[in-house]
PDB file of C-alpha atoms in Angstrom:
ATOM      1  CA  UNK A 209     -21.352   9.029  -0.531  1.00 87.00           C
ATOM      2  CA  UNK A 210     -18.933   6.677   0.808  1.00 90.00           C
ATOM      3  CA  UNK A 211     -18.455   4.916  -2.334  1.00 93.00           C
ATOM      4  CA  UNK A 212     -18.266   7.850  -4.221  1.00 94.00           C
ATOM      5  CA  UNK A 213     -15.535   8.987  -2.053  1.00 94.00           C
ATOM      6  CA  UNK A 214     -13.239   5.450  -2.145  1.00 94.00           C
ATOM      7  CA  UNK A 215     -13.679   5.554  -5.910  1.00 95.00           C
ATOM      8  CA  UNK A 216     -12.668   9.238  -6.258  1.00 94.00           C
ATOM      9  CA  UNK A 217      -9.697   8.812  -3.829  1.00 94.00           C
ATOM     10  CA  UNK A 218      -8.710   5.261  -5.494  1.00 93.00           C
ATOM     11  CA  UNK A 219      -9.564   6.934  -8.790  1.00 94.00           C
ATOM     12  CA  UNK A 220      -6.764  10.191  -7.565  1.00 94.00           C
ATOM     13  CA  UNK A 221      -4.212   7.909  -6.524  1.00 93.00           C
ATOM     14  CA  UNK A 222      -4.459   5.889 -10.150  1.00 92.00           C
ATOM     15  CA  UNK A 223      -4.320   8.833 -12.086  1.00 95.00           C
ATOM     16  CA  UNK A 224      -0.981  10.170  -9.777  1.00 94.00           C
ATOM     17  CA  UNK A 225       0.693   6.786 -11.138  1.00 93.00           C
ATOM     18  CA  UNK A 226      -0.486   7.280 -14.775  1.00 94.00           C
ATOM     19  CA  UNK A 227       0.983  10.338 -14.873  1.00 95.00           C
ATOM     20  CA  UNK A 228       4.275   9.352 -13.477  1.00 94.00           C
ATOM     21  CA  UNK A 229       4.309   6.384 -15.882  1.00 93.00           C
ATOM     22  CA  UNK A 230       3.367   8.305 -18.750  1.00 94.00           C
ATOM     23  CA  UNK A 231       5.499  11.712 -17.944  1.00 95.00           C
ATOM     24  CA  UNK A 232       8.655  10.184 -16.483  1.00 93.00           C
ATOM     25  CA  UNK A 233      11.094   7.471 -16.805  1.00 93.00           C
ATOM     26  CA  UNK A 234      10.288   5.812 -13.445  1.00 92.00           C
ATOM     27  CA  UNK A 235       9.938   1.964 -13.870  1.00 91.00           C
ATOM     28  CA  UNK A 236       6.342   1.008 -12.539  1.00 90.00           C
ATOM     29  CA  UNK A 237       8.092  -0.893  -9.277  1.00 91.00           C
ATOM     30  CA  UNK A 238      10.037   2.293  -8.462  1.00 94.00           C
ATOM     31  CA  UNK A 239       6.347   4.415  -8.584  1.00 93.00           C
ATOM     32  CA  UNK A 240       5.063   1.250  -6.495  1.00 91.00           C
ATOM     33  CA  UNK A 241       7.766   1.733  -3.639  1.00 92.00           C
ATOM     34  CA  UNK A 242       7.356   5.471  -4.117  1.00 93.00           C
ATOM     35  CA  UNK A 243       3.708   4.755  -2.697  1.00 92.00           C
ATOM     36  CA  UNK A 244       4.636   2.759   0.055  1.00 91.00           C
ATOM     37  CA  UNK A 245       7.099   5.387   1.065  1.00 93.00           C
ATOM     38  CA  UNK A 246       4.311   8.057   0.524  1.00 93.00           C
ATOM     39  CA  UNK A 247       2.028   6.065   2.843  1.00 91.00           C
ATOM     40  CA  UNK A 248       4.455   5.757   5.542  1.00 90.00           C
ATOM     41  CA  UNK A 249       5.392   9.422   5.494  1.00 93.00           C
ATOM     42  CA  UNK A 250       2.010  10.185   5.296  1.00 93.00           C
ATOM     43  CA  UNK A 251       1.106   8.293   8.473  1.00 91.00           C
ATOM     44  CA  UNK A 252       4.077   9.738  10.329  1.00 90.00           C
ATOM     45  CA  UNK A 253       3.073  13.146  10.004  1.00 93.00           C
ATOM     46  CA  UNK A 254      -0.291  12.703  10.811  1.00 91.00           C
ATOM     47  CA  UNK A 255      -2.049  13.368   7.689  1.00 93.00           C
ATOM     48  CA  UNK A 256      -3.045  10.039   6.178  1.00 91.00           C
ATOM     49  CA  UNK A 257      -5.723   9.458   8.731  1.00 91.00           C
ATOM     50  CA  UNK A 258      -7.541  12.550   7.283  1.00 94.00           C
ATOM     51  CA  UNK A 259      -7.485  10.914   3.798  1.00 92.00           C
ATOM     52  CA  UNK A 260      -8.549   7.411   5.149  1.00 91.00           C
ATOM     53  CA  UNK A 261     -11.384   9.503   7.011  1.00 93.00           C
ATOM     54  CA  UNK A 262     -12.507  10.504   3.528  1.00 94.00           C
ATOM     55  CA  UNK A 263     -11.681   8.118   1.247  1.00 92.00           C
ATOM     56  CA  UNK A 264     -12.568   4.868   3.337  1.00 91.00           C
ATOM     57  CA  UNK A 265     -11.400   1.764   1.151  1.00 88.00           C
ATOM     58  CA  UNK A 266      -9.854   4.132  -1.778  1.00 89.00           C
ATOM     59  CA  UNK A 267      -7.179   5.242   0.420  1.00 89.00           C
ATOM     60  CA  UNK A 268      -6.762   1.681   2.661  1.00 86.00           C
ATOM     61  CA  UNK A 269      -6.516  -0.676  -0.008  1.00 83.00           C
ATOM     62  CA  UNK A 270      -3.830   0.825  -2.472  1.00 82.00           C
ATOM     63  CA  UNK A 271      -0.065   0.695  -1.485  1.00 85.00           C
ATOM     64  CA  UNK A 272      -0.279   3.835   0.341  1.00 87.00           C
ATOM     65  CA  UNK A 273      -2.665   2.043   2.658  1.00 85.00           C
ATOM     66  CA  UNK A 274      -0.080  -0.502   3.314  1.00 84.00           C
ATOM     67  CA  UNK A 275       2.342   1.764   4.384  1.00 87.00           C
ATOM     68  CA  UNK A 276       0.555   3.800   6.224  1.00 87.00           C
ATOM     69  CA  UNK A 277      -0.282   0.500   8.227  1.00 84.00           C
ATOM     70  CA  UNK A 278       3.314  -0.808   8.433  1.00 85.00           C
ATOM     71  CA  UNK A 279       3.965   3.091  10.014  1.00 87.00           C
ATOM     72  CA  UNK A 280       0.780   2.337  12.376  1.00 86.00           C
ATOM     73  CA  UNK A 281       2.878  -0.909  13.268  1.00 86.00           C
ATOM     74  CA  UNK A 282       6.193   0.794  13.835  1.00 87.00           C
ATOM     75  CA  UNK A 283       4.358   2.964  16.197  1.00 86.00           C
ATOM     76  CA  UNK A 284       2.723   0.584  18.196  1.00 87.00           C
ATOM     77  CA  UNK A 285       5.761  -1.397  18.611  1.00 87.00           C
ATOM     78  CA  UNK A 286       8.127   1.284  19.736  1.00 87.00           C
ATOM     79  CA  UNK A 287       5.379   2.179  22.299  1.00 86.00           C
ATOM     80  CA  UNK A 288       4.726  -1.509  23.283  1.00 88.00           C
ATOM     81  CA  UNK A 289       8.402  -2.729  23.101  1.00 87.00           C
ATOM     82  CA  UNK A 290      10.810   0.136  22.834  1.00 88.00           C
ATOM     83  CA  UNK A 291      13.202   0.769  20.030  1.00 86.00           C
ATOM     84  CA  UNK A 292      13.088  -2.895  18.892  1.00 85.00           C
ATOM     85  CA  UNK A 293       9.637  -2.183  18.011  1.00 83.00           C
ATOM     86  CA  UNK A 294      11.518  -0.472  14.788  1.00 85.00           C
ATOM     87  CA  UNK A 295      12.245  -3.942  13.734  1.00 85.00           C
ATOM     88  CA  UNK A 296       9.359  -6.244  14.954  1.00 84.00           C
ATOM     89  CA  UNK A 297       6.267  -3.576  14.038  1.00 82.00           C
ATOM     90  CA  UNK A 298       6.196  -3.752  10.455  1.00 81.00           C
ATOM     91  CA  UNK A 299       6.001  -7.188  10.572  1.00 79.00           C
ATOM     92  CA  UNK A 300       3.224  -7.236  13.101  1.00 82.00           C
ATOM     93  CA  UNK A 301       1.123  -4.910  11.427  1.00 79.00           C
ATOM     94  CA  UNK A 302       1.307  -6.652   7.878  1.00 81.00           C
ATOM     95  CA  UNK A 303       1.738 -10.271   8.566  1.00 84.00           C
ATOM     96  CA  UNK A 304      -1.981 -11.516   7.669  1.00 83.00           C
ATOM     97  CA  UNK A 305      -1.728  -9.393   4.200  1.00 81.00           C
ATOM     98  CA  UNK A 306       1.596 -11.056   3.434  1.00 82.00           C
ATOM     99  CA  UNK A 307       0.521 -14.344   4.428  1.00 88.00           C
ATOM    100  CA  UNK A 308      -2.553 -14.345   2.252  1.00 86.00           C
ATOM    101  CA  UNK A 309      -0.751 -13.201  -0.678  1.00 86.00           C
ATOM    102  CA  UNK A 310       2.015 -15.837  -0.184  1.00 90.00           C
ATOM    103  CA  UNK A 311      -0.829 -18.614  -0.001  1.00 94.00           C
ATOM    104  CA  UNK A 312      -2.795 -17.207  -2.851  1.00 93.00           C
ATOM    105  CA  UNK A 313       0.124 -17.323  -4.736  1.00 91.00           C
ATOM    106  CA  UNK A 314       0.850 -20.787  -4.131  1.00 93.00           C
ATOM    107  CA  UNK A 315      -2.676 -21.895  -4.938  1.00 94.00           C
ATOM    108  CA  UNK A 316      -2.242 -20.028  -8.352  1.00 92.00           C
ATOM    109  CA  UNK A 317       0.759 -21.566  -9.002  1.00 90.00           C
ATOM    110  CA  UNK A 318      -0.626 -25.079  -8.131  1.00 92.00           C
ATOM    111  CA  UNK A 319      -3.664 -24.750  -9.841  1.00 93.00           C
ATOM    112  CA  UNK A 320      -2.232 -22.652 -13.350  1.00 90.00           C
ATOM    113  CA  UNK A 321       0.333 -24.278 -15.730  1.00 82.00           C
ATOM    114  CA  UNK A 322       2.752 -21.339 -16.241  1.00 77.00           C
ATOM    115  CA  UNK A 323       3.711 -20.164 -19.738  1.00 76.00           C
ATOM    116  CA  UNK A 324       5.863 -18.072 -21.763  1.00 76.00           C
ATOM    117  CA  UNK A 325       4.434 -14.254 -22.194  1.00 72.00           C
ATOM    118  CA  UNK A 326       3.455 -13.800 -26.207  1.00 71.00           C
TER     119      UNK A 326
END
């Protein structure tokens, strides 16, 4: 059942994004930023934990999960360091994911020859 819930949750998030692409003039980049902001807001009001409890990886892997992770990092850093945590929390919470993305980007750049899109 966990796999089904993850599939359904991720599918709903993707379907919402597709609807935004098809029915609005928003660019994909703005939609992605909207997903991150939605994750932050939903985490801040306490809703995203319920979504994660139901959807599992279908909720934590998409960009809404990244936004939720940033919000959790800020909350934890504020609790430990005070207001300076607003600035340090997101970097601490997302450091591993960002570092992995940079590392794999460098590896891909070294392994593959860039070319023009046709």
